[in-house]
């Protein structure tokens, strides 16, 4: 350290970078952090947090409808976009301030400016000159990927801009079938926007269980989202009244806003990684080992820039493990198995472990399925059509639960608990020995006794 300004220099004050910086600083290291935007990163500034606030805002219309079935007379209601955005921005500023204070309280020094590596120990920060560090952590996250070749792509916005629309559009086209597209389809549909989801594949949410994917498609359609599958944008044209999305199936959809949510890419541009000799993989992500070490022995990387599991809590755990290993004398690598995730679609999804297809592939077909679809009590009472889905994927023989998937109210809350059990290697008999909590949606998880025979297998049998 005597030779360097800092023991650790972190590039990027998002979830992973801030956790690593704080833990290292609290262990006694001299830590510097550079951030070109606001502290908090994608999650706090233009991701999970503002998105969840938008989900809350958009759910009220549905609550009002259900309320009538319970005897309420709901008066005229209106949504004030500008007011909501101002309140949301206040909350984001508050949270970003907490990130800054937490860094300062831990003793880390925050530099505002874009940082780049000049060599393996030297970092240049716009407006601050250069500093040197014994160890460097890259935690710059990711950014939306846009199809730059597409005619008219300049008319589309990404998830960065969607949080700052000057007004609520009347019509919206959302391209993509992943987390972001499906979540924003629910948000804008809930806010009364005529919403069309355009996805190139045969079903949305690739990677999730197939029953979950088709169930969610049906449910979001019931709520009013138009889902166009098997087609994608061929071009976007500006019209007198908005934008025309020309699709590859020959159809055209007019809207006021076109949102592209076609995936995210690691943010490595202009970082000078080549100057330091840091290797990237074919997708442009920083290559790391299980201790988040890059190809250069004094440089590490955590979070979305490494493109492992691109979720905030994962970045936090990777950053924490790095700091424990390098500054806390506790060698720790984060275990990427059995990481639960939630999609805040409407209805939402909670999922942990293997999908049925993954389990059949991995276990040579030796899996049992338990599946239940039913009307949640809250909506059954009002005659609503909404259905939830609960599915368990179980290994034959060991009876270990390999996957648990829930679609319905509170699914993200429910799945956190299920993830504990699956992470501990719970078997179906152990799971079933747990007494139900009644009346809840989650009780169905521990009361499913009959194996489900998927139609295709049923016919073959
Ligand atoms: P995803 O990778 O989840 O989905 C990208 C979607 O875009 C897929 O449906 C994909 O289709 C489609 N796509 C990709 N390339 C093209 C193309 N060239 N033309 C047409 N369609 C294309 O990305 P998101 O942007 O939705 O989210 C990024 C990541 O952020 C997620 O993977 C997740 O890790 C994280 N995230 C997590 C959230 C949460 O935890 N709730 C919320 C939001 C984001 P196909 O399936 O055919 O490849």
Coordinates of C-alpha atoms and ligand atoms in Angstrom, one line a residue:
X1 CA 0.0 0.0 0.0
X2 CA 2.8 2.4 0.8
X3 CA 3.4 2.8 -2.9
X4 CA -0.3 3.5 -3.7
X5 CA -2.9 6.2 -2.9
X6 CA -5.5 3.5 -2.0
X7 CA -5.6 -0.1 -0.9
X8 CA -8.8 -0.5 -3.0
X9 CA -10.3 1.6 -5.8
X10 CA -13.8 0.7 -6.8
X11 CA -15.2 1.8 -10.2
X12 CA -19.0 2.0 -9.9
X13 CA -21.1 3.0 -6.9
X14 CA -23.9 0.6 -7.5
X15 CA -25.1 -2.3 -5.3
X16 CA -22.0 -4.5 -5.8
X17 CA -19.4 -1.7 -5.7
X18 CA -20.8 0.0 -2.7
X19 CA -21.1 -3.2 -0.6
X20 CA -17.5 -4.1 -1.5
X21 CA -16.2 -0.6 -0.7
X22 CA -18.0 -0.4 2.6
X23 CA -16.9 -3.8 3.9
X24 CA -13.3 -3.2 2.8
X25 CA -13.3 0.3 4.4
X26 CA -14.8 -1.0 7.6
X27 CA -12.0 -3.7 7.7
X28 CA -9.5 -0.8 7.8
X29 CA -8.6 -0.5 4.1
X30 CA -8.2 2.9 2.5
X31 CA -10.9 2.9 -0.2
X32 CA -11.7 5.2 -3.1
X33 CA -14.9 4.9 -5.3
X34 CA -15.6 6.6 -8.6
X35 CA -19.2 7.0 -9.9
X36 CA -20.0 8.9 -13.1
X37 CA -23.7 9.2 -12.4
X38 CA -25.5 9.1 -9.1
X39 CA -24.5 6.7 -6.3
X40 CA -26.9 3.7 -6.1
X41 CA -26.4 2.3 -9.6
X42 CA -29.1 0.7 -11.8
X43 CA -31.1 -0.8 -9.0
X44 CA -31.7 2.4 -7.1
X45 CA -31.6 5.0 -9.9
X46 CA -33.2 3.4 -12.9
X47 CA -34.1 -0.2 -12.0
X48 CA -35.5 -2.3 -9.2
X49 CA -36.5 0.5 -6.8
X50 CA -38.3 3.0 -9.2
X51 CA -39.8 0.1 -11.1
X52 CA -41.3 -1.4 -7.9
X53 CA -42.8 2.0 -7.0
X54 CA -44.3 2.1 -10.5
X55 CA -45.7 -1.4 -10.0
X56 CA -47.3 -0.2 -6.7
X57 CA -48.7 2.9 -8.5
X58 CA -50.2 0.8 -11.3
X59 CA -51.9 -1.8 -9.1
X60 CA -54.5 0.6 -7.8
X61 CA -56.7 0.4 -10.8
X62 CA -57.0 -3.4 -10.3
X63 CA -57.6 -2.9 -6.5
X64 CA -60.4 -0.4 -7.3
X65 CA -62.1 -2.9 -9.6
X66 CA -61.9 -5.7 -7.0
X67 CA -63.1 -3.3 -4.3
X68 CA -66.4 -2.9 -6.0
X69 CA -67.0 -6.7 -5.8
X70 CA -66.5 -6.3 -2.0
X71 CA -69.3 -3.7 -1.7
X72 CA -67.2 -0.5 -2.1
X73 CA -68.4 2.3 -4.3
X74 CA -65.3 3.7 -5.8
X75 CA -65.6 7.3 -6.8
X76 CA -64.0 8.8 -9.9
X77 CA -60.3 8.2 -9.8
X78 CA -57.5 9.7 -11.8
X79 CA -53.8 9.2 -11.9
X80 CA -51.4 12.2 -11.9
X81 CA -48.2 11.0 -13.7
X82 CA -46.3 14.2 -13.0
X83 CA -47.0 14.1 -9.3
X84 CA -46.1 10.4 -9.1
X85 CA -42.8 11.0 -11.0
X86 CA -41.9 13.9 -8.7
X87 CA -42.5 11.8 -5.6
X88 CA -40.6 8.9 -7.0
X89 CA -37.7 11.1 -7.8
X90 CA -37.6 12.4 -4.3
X91 CA -37.5 8.9 -2.9
X92 CA -34.7 8.0 -5.4
X93 CA -32.7 11.1 -4.3
X94 CA -33.2 10.1 -0.7
X95 CA -31.9 6.6 -1.3
X96 CA -29.0 7.7 -3.4
X97 CA -28.0 10.1 -0.5
X98 CA -28.0 7.1 1.9
X99 CA -25.6 5.3 -0.4
X100 CA -23.3 8.3 -0.3
X101 CA -23.5 8.7 3.5
X102 CA -22.9 5.0 4.0
X103 CA -19.7 5.2 2.0
X104 CA -18.6 8.3 3.8
X105 CA -19.5 6.8 7.2
X106 CA -17.4 3.8 6.4
X107 CA -14.5 6.1 5.6
X108 CA -14.4 5.6 1.8
X109 CA -13.7 8.6 -0.5
X110 CA -16.2 9.1 -3.3
X111 CA -15.2 10.7 -6.6
X112 CA -17.8 12.0 -9.1
X113 CA -16.6 11.3 -12.6
X114 CA -16.0 8.6 -15.2
X115 CA -13.0 6.5 -14.3
X116 CA -10.8 4.5 -16.6
X117 CA -7.7 2.3 -16.1
X118 CA -4.4 3.7 -17.4
X119 CA -2.6 0.5 -16.3
X120 CA -3.2 -2.2 -13.7
X121 CA -2.7 0.1 -10.7
X122 CA -3.6 3.6 -12.1
X123 CA -7.1 5.0 -12.5
X124 CA -7.8 8.3 -14.2
X125 CA -11.0 10.0 -13.0
X126 CA -12.6 12.8 -15.1
X127 CA -12.1 16.1 -13.2
X128 CA -9.9 14.5 -10.5
X129 CA -6.7 13.5 -12.2
X130 CA -5.1 10.1 -11.5
X131 CA -4.9 7.9 -8.4
X132 CA -3.2 4.6 -7.8
X133 CA -4.5 1.6 -5.9
X134 CA -3.1 -1.8 -4.8
X135 CA -6.3 -3.5 -5.7
X136 CA -9.0 -2.4 -8.2
X137 CA -12.7 -3.6 -8.4
X138 CA -14.7 -3.2 -11.5
X139 CA -18.4 -2.8 -10.6
X140 CA -19.8 -0.8 -13.5
X141 CA -22.9 -2.9 -14.1
X142 CA -24.8 -3.1 -17.4
X143 CA -26.8 -0.9 -19.7
X144 CA -29.7 -1.5 -22.1
X145 CA -28.8 -3.1 -25.4
X146 CA -30.4 -1.4 -28.5
X147 CA -30.5 -2.9 -32.0
X148 CA -28.6 0.0 -33.6
X149 CA -29.1 -1.3 -37.1
X150 CA -32.9 -1.2 -37.0
X151 CA -34.5 1.5 -39.2
X152 CA -36.0 4.1 -36.9
X153 CA -34.5 2.8 -33.7
X154 CA -33.8 6.4 -32.7
X155 CA -37.6 6.7 -32.0
X156 CA -37.5 4.0 -29.4
X157 CA -36.6 4.5 -25.7
X158 CA -34.9 2.1 -23.4
X159 CA -35.6 1.3 -19.7
X160 CA -33.3 4.3 -18.8
X161 CA -35.7 6.8 -20.2
X162 CA -39.0 5.1 -19.3
X163 CA -38.7 6.5 -15.7
X164 CA -38.7 10.1 -17.0
X165 CA -41.4 10.2 -19.6
X166 CA -42.8 13.8 -19.6
X167 CA -46.3 12.5 -19.7
X168 CA -48.2 9.2 -19.5
X169 CA -48.7 7.9 -23.0
X170 CA -52.1 6.8 -24.3
X171 CA -50.6 3.9 -26.3
X172 CA -47.4 2.0 -25.8
X173 CA -45.5 -0.7 -27.7
X174 CA -43.0 -2.7 -25.7
X175 CA -40.5 -4.9 -27.5
X176 CA -39.0 -7.9 -25.7
X177 CA -40.2 -10.8 -23.6
X178 CA -37.9 -10.7 -20.6
X179 CA -38.2 -9.3 -17.1
X180 CA -38.2 -5.7 -18.1
X181 CA -40.6 -5.9 -21.0
X182 CA -43.1 -8.0 -19.0
X183 CA -42.9 -5.8 -15.9
X184 CA -43.4 -2.6 -17.8
X185 CA -46.3 -4.1 -19.8
X186 CA -48.0 -4.7 -16.4
X187 CA -47.2 -1.2 -15.2
X188 CA -48.4 0.7 -18.2
X189 CA -51.5 -1.5 -18.7
X190 CA -52.3 -0.9 -15.0
X191 CA -52.0 2.8 -15.5
X192 CA -54.6 2.7 -18.3
X193 CA -52.2 2.8 -21.2
X194 CA -53.2 0.7 -24.3
X195 CA -50.2 -1.7 -24.1
X196 CA -48.9 -4.1 -26.8
X197 CA -46.0 -6.5 -26.1
X198 CA -44.1 -7.6 -29.1
X199 CA -41.8 -10.7 -28.6
X200 CA -39.9 -12.6 -31.3
X201 CA -40.2 -16.0 -29.6
X202 CA -43.2 -18.5 -29.2
X203 CA -43.5 -17.5 -25.6
X204 CA -42.3 -14.8 -23.2
X205 CA -39.9 -15.1 -20.3
X206 CA -37.4 -17.6 -21.7
X207 CA -35.6 -19.5 -18.9
X208 CA -38.7 -19.7 -16.7
X209 CA -40.7 -22.9 -16.4
X210 CA -42.9 -23.4 -19.5
X211 CA -46.2 -23.7 -17.4
X212 CA -45.3 -20.4 -15.8
X213 CA -44.6 -18.7 -19.1
X214 CA -47.9 -19.7 -20.7
X215 CA -49.8 -19.0 -17.5
X216 CA -48.4 -15.5 -17.2
X217 CA -49.1 -14.8 -20.9
X218 CA -52.8 -15.8 -20.4
X219 CA -53.0 -13.7 -17.2
X220 CA -51.5 -10.5 -18.6
X221 CA -53.8 -10.9 -21.7
X222 CA -56.8 -11.2 -19.3
X223 CA -55.7 -7.9 -17.7
X224 CA -55.7 -6.2 -21.0
X225 CA -52.2 -6.4 -22.5
X226 CA -52.1 -7.3 -26.2
X227 CA -49.3 -9.9 -26.6
X228 CA -47.9 -10.4 -30.1
X229 CA -45.7 -13.5 -30.3
X230 CA -43.4 -14.8 -33.1
X231 CA -42.7 -11.3 -34.6
X232 CA -40.4 -8.4 -34.0
X233 CA -39.7 -4.9 -35.2
X234 CA -38.7 -4.5 -38.8
X235 CA -38.8 -0.6 -38.5
X236 CA -40.2 2.3 -36.6
X237 CA -41.6 5.2 -38.4
X238 CA -42.6 8.6 -37.1
X239 CA -46.2 9.6 -37.9
X240 CA -48.2 12.7 -37.4
X241 CA -49.8 11.2 -34.2
X242 CA -47.0 9.0 -32.8
X243 CA -44.9 6.1 -34.0
X244 CA -45.7 3.2 -36.2
X245 CA -44.0 -0.1 -35.3
X246 CA -43.7 -2.1 -38.5
X247 CA -43.5 -5.8 -37.5
X248 CA -41.9 -8.8 -39.3
X249 CA -45.3 -10.5 -39.6
X250 CA -46.5 -7.6 -41.8
X251 CA -48.6 -6.0 -39.1
X252 CA -48.1 -2.4 -37.9
X253 CA -49.0 -1.0 -34.5
X254 CA -49.3 2.7 -33.7
X255 CA -48.3 4.1 -30.4
X256 CA -47.1 7.2 -28.5
X257 CA -44.0 5.5 -27.0
X258 CA -42.0 2.5 -28.2
X259 CA -40.0 0.9 -25.4
X260 CA -37.2 -1.6 -26.2
X261 CA -36.3 -4.1 -23.5
X262 CA -34.2 -6.5 -25.5
X263 CA -31.6 -7.3 -22.9
X264 CA -28.7 -5.5 -21.2
X265 CA -25.0 -5.6 -21.9
X266 CA -22.0 -5.3 -19.6
X267 CA -20.9 -1.7 -19.3
X268 CA -17.2 -1.8 -20.2
X269 CA -17.0 0.9 -22.8
X270 CA -14.3 3.5 -22.2
X271 CA -13.0 1.7 -19.0
X272 CA -9.5 1.1 -20.3
X273 CA -9.7 -2.6 -19.5
X274 CA -7.4 -3.4 -22.5
X275 CA -4.8 -1.0 -21.1
X276 CA -4.7 -3.1 -17.9
X277 CA -4.9 -6.4 -19.7
X278 CA -8.3 -7.4 -18.3
X279 CA -9.9 -10.1 -20.5
X280 CA -13.5 -10.1 -21.7
X281 CA -15.7 -13.0 -22.8
X282 CA -17.5 -13.2 -26.2
X283 CA -20.4 -11.2 -24.8
X284 CA -18.1 -8.4 -23.7
X285 CA -18.4 -9.3 -20.0
X286 CA -15.4 -9.3 -17.7
X287 CA -14.1 -12.8 -17.3
X288 CA -13.9 -13.8 -13.6
X289 CA -13.3 -16.9 -11.5
X290 CA -15.4 -18.0 -8.5
X291 CA -13.6 -15.4 -6.3
X292 CA -14.4 -12.7 -8.9
X293 CA -10.8 -12.5 -9.9
X294 CA -10.1 -11.2 -13.4
X295 CA -7.3 -12.2 -15.7
X296 CA -5.1 -9.5 -13.9
X297 CA -4.2 -10.6 -10.4
X298 CA -4.8 -7.2 -8.7
X299 CA -8.2 -6.6 -10.4
X300 CA -11.6 -8.1 -9.6
X301 CA -15.1 -7.6 -11.0
X302 CA -18.5 -8.1 -9.5
X303 CA -22.1 -7.7 -10.6
X304 CA -23.7 -7.3 -14.1
X305 CA -20.4 -6.3 -15.7
X306 CA -19.4 -10.0 -15.2
X307 CA -22.8 -11.3 -16.6
X308 CA -23.2 -14.2 -14.2
X309 CA -26.7 -13.8 -12.6
X310 CA -27.7 -10.2 -13.2
X311 CA -29.6 -9.5 -10.0
X312 CA -28.9 -6.9 -7.4
X313 CA -28.7 -9.2 -4.4
X314 CA -26.2 -11.4 -6.3
X315 CA -24.0 -8.3 -7.0
X316 CA -24.1 -7.4 -3.3
X317 CA -23.1 -10.9 -2.3
X318 CA -20.3 -11.1 -4.9
X319 CA -19.0 -7.7 -3.6
X320 CA -19.2 -8.8 0.0
X321 CA -17.5 -12.0 -0.7
X322 CA -14.7 -10.2 -2.5
X323 CA -14.2 -7.8 0.4
X324 CA -14.3 -10.6 3.0
X325 CA -11.7 -12.5 1.0
X326 CA -9.3 -9.7 0.2
X327 CA -9.7 -7.4 3.3
X328 CA -11.3 -9.5 6.0
X329 CA -9.0 -12.6 5.8
X330 CA -12.1 -14.8 5.2
X331 CA -11.8 -16.4 1.8
X332 CA -15.4 -16.5 0.5
X333 CA -16.9 -17.3 -2.8
X334 CA -20.6 -16.7 -3.5
X335 CA -22.6 -19.8 -4.4
X336 CA -24.6 -19.0 -7.5
X337 CA -26.9 -22.1 -7.0
X338 CA -30.5 -21.8 -6.0
X339 CA -30.8 -18.1 -6.4
X340 CA -34.5 -17.2 -6.3
X341 CA -35.9 -14.5 -8.5
X342 CA -39.1 -12.6 -9.0
X343 CA -40.7 -10.9 -11.9
X344 CA -42.9 -8.1 -10.8
X345 CA -45.4 -8.8 -13.6
X346 CA -49.1 -8.5 -12.9
X347 CA -49.7 -11.1 -11.5
X348 CA -46.1 -11.6 -10.3
X349 CA -43.8 -14.6 -10.4
X350 CA -41.6 -16.1 -7.8
X351 CA -39.2 -18.8 -8.9
X352 CA -36.3 -20.8 -7.5
X353 CA -34.4 -23.8 -8.8
X354 CA -35.0 -25.8 -12.0
X355 CA -37.8 -25.5 -14.5
X356 CA -39.5 -28.8 -15.4
X357 CA -37.6 -28.8 -18.8
X358 CA -34.2 -28.2 -17.1
X359 CA -34.9 -30.9 -14.5
X360 CA -36.0 -33.4 -17.1
X361 CA -32.9 -32.7 -19.2
X362 CA -30.5 -32.9 -16.1
X363 CA -32.1 -35.9 -14.5
X364 CA -32.9 -37.9 -17.6
X365 CA -36.6 -37.4 -17.3
X366 CA -36.7 -38.8 -13.7
X367 CA -38.8 -36.0 -12.2
X368 CA -42.3 -35.8 -10.7
X369 CA -44.4 -32.7 -11.1
X370 CA -46.9 -31.3 -8.7
X371 CA -49.0 -28.5 -10.1
X372 CA -52.1 -26.6 -9.0
X373 CA -54.0 -23.8 -10.7
X374 CA -56.8 -22.1 -8.8
X375 CA -58.6 -18.9 -8.3
X376 CA -57.2 -16.9 -5.3
X377 CA -59.8 -16.5 -2.6
X378 CA -59.8 -12.8 -2.9
X379 CA -60.9 -12.9 -6.6
X380 CA -63.0 -16.0 -6.4
X381 CA -65.3 -14.0 -4.1
X382 CA -65.9 -11.3 -6.8
X383 CA -66.1 -13.8 -9.6
X384 CA -62.8 -12.6 -11.1
X385 CA -61.1 -14.7 -13.7
X386 CA -57.6 -14.5 -12.3
X387 CA -55.8 -17.8 -11.7
X388 CA -52.7 -18.5 -9.8
X389 CA -50.3 -21.3 -10.4
X390 CA -48.1 -23.3 -8.0
X391 CA -45.6 -25.9 -9.3
X392 CA -43.1 -28.2 -7.7
X393 CA -40.4 -30.1 -9.6
X394 CA -39.2 -33.1 -7.6
X395 CA -36.4 -35.6 -8.3
X396 CA -37.6 -39.2 -8.4
X397 CA -35.9 -41.5 -5.9
X398 CA -34.3 -38.8 -3.6
X399 CA -37.6 -36.8 -3.6
X400 CA -35.5 -33.7 -3.5
X401 CA -37.4 -30.6 -4.6
X402 CA -35.5 -29.2 -7.5
X403 CA -37.7 -26.3 -8.4
X404 CA -40.6 -24.2 -7.0
X405 CA -42.6 -21.8 -9.1
X406 CA -45.4 -19.6 -8.0
X407 CA -47.5 -17.1 -10.0
X408 CA -50.1 -15.1 -8.1
X409 CA -50.4 -12.4 -5.5
X410 CA -47.4 -12.2 -3.2
X411 CA -45.4 -14.8 -5.2
X412 CA -42.2 -12.8 -4.7
X413 CA -42.7 -12.8 -0.9
X414 CA -43.6 -16.5 -0.9
X415 CA -40.6 -17.6 -2.9
X416 CA -38.1 -16.1 -0.5
X417 CA -39.2 -18.6 2.1
X418 CA -39.3 -21.5 -0.3
X419 CA -35.7 -20.6 -1.4
X420 CA -34.4 -21.2 2.1
X421 CA -35.8 -24.8 2.1
X422 CA -34.6 -25.6 -1.4
X423 CA -31.1 -24.2 -0.7
X424 CA -31.0 -26.6 2.3
X425 CA -31.9 -29.5 0.0
X426 CA -35.4 -30.1 1.3
X427 CA -37.3 -33.3 0.2
X428 CA -40.9 -33.5 -0.7
X429 CA -41.8 -35.5 2.4
X430 CA -40.1 -32.9 4.7
X431 CA -41.8 -30.1 2.8
X432 CA -45.2 -31.9 3.2
X433 CA -44.6 -32.5 6.9
X434 CA -44.9 -28.7 7.3
X435 CA -48.4 -27.8 8.4
X436 CA -50.4 -25.4 6.2
X437 CA -51.1 -21.8 7.1
X438 CA -54.8 -21.3 6.4
X439 CA -56.4 -19.6 4.5
X440 CA -53.5 -18.5 2.3
X441 CA -52.4 -19.0 -1.3
X442 CA -49.1 -20.4 -0.1
X443 CA -50.7 -23.3 1.8
X444 CA -51.2 -25.0 -1.5
X445 CA -47.5 -25.5 -1.6
X446 CA -47.6 -28.0 1.2
X447 CA -50.9 -29.7 0.3
X448 CA -50.2 -31.0 -3.2
X449 CA -50.1 -34.8 -3.0
X450 CA -51.1 -35.9 -6.5
X451 CA -48.5 -36.1 -9.2
X452 CA -49.3 -34.1 -12.3
X453 CA -49.0 -35.9 -15.6
X454 CA -48.1 -33.4 -18.4
X455 CA -50.5 -33.9 -21.3
X456 CA -47.8 -35.0 -23.7
X457 CA -46.5 -37.6 -21.3
X458 CA -50.0 -38.7 -20.5
X459 CA -50.7 -39.5 -24.1
X460 CA -47.5 -41.4 -24.5
X461 CA -48.2 -43.5 -21.3
Ligands
LIG1 P1 -33.8 -10.3 -20.7 O1 -32.5 -10.9 -21.1 O2 -34.5 -10.9 -19.5 O3 -34.8 -10.4 -21.9 C1 -34.4 -9.9 -23.2 C2 -35.6 -10.2 -24.1 O4 -35.3 -9.5 -25.4 C3 -35.8 -11.6 -24.4 O5 -37.2 -11.8 -24.5 C4 -35.2 -11.8 -25.8 O6 -35.8 -12.8 -26.5 C5 -35.4 -10.5 -26.4 N1 -34.4 -10.1 -27.4 C6 -33.1 -10.2 -27.2 N2 -32.4 -9.8 -28.4 C7 -33.4 -9.5 -29.3 C8 -33.4 -9.1 -30.6 N3 -32.2 -8.8 -31.2 N4 -34.6 -8.9 -31.2 C9 -35.7 -9.1 -30.6 N5 -35.8 -9.6 -29.3 C10 -34.6 -9.8 -28.6 O7 -33.5 -8.8 -20.6 P2 -34.2 -7.6 -19.9 O8 -33.8 -6.4 -20.7 O9 -35.7 -7.8 -19.7 O10 -33.6 -7.6 -18.4 C11 -32.2 -7.6 -18.3 C12 -31.8 -8.3 -17.0 O11 -32.1 -7.5 -15.9 C13 -32.6 -9.6 -16.7 O12 -32.1 -10.7 -17.4 C14 -32.5 -9.7 -15.2 O13 -31.3 -10.3 -14.9 C15 -32.4 -8.2 -14.8 N6 -33.7 -7.8 -14.3 C16 -34.2 -8.4 -13.2 C17 -35.4 -8.0 -12.7 C18 -36.0 -8.6 -11.5 O14 -35.3 -9.3 -10.8 N7 -37.3 -8.5 -11.2 C19 -36.2 -6.9 -13.3 C20 -35.6 -6.3 -14.5 C21 -34.4 -6.8 -14.9 P3 -35.4 -14.3 -26.5 O15 -36.0 -14.9 -25.2 O16 -35.9 -14.9 -27.7 O17 -33.9 -14.4 -26.5

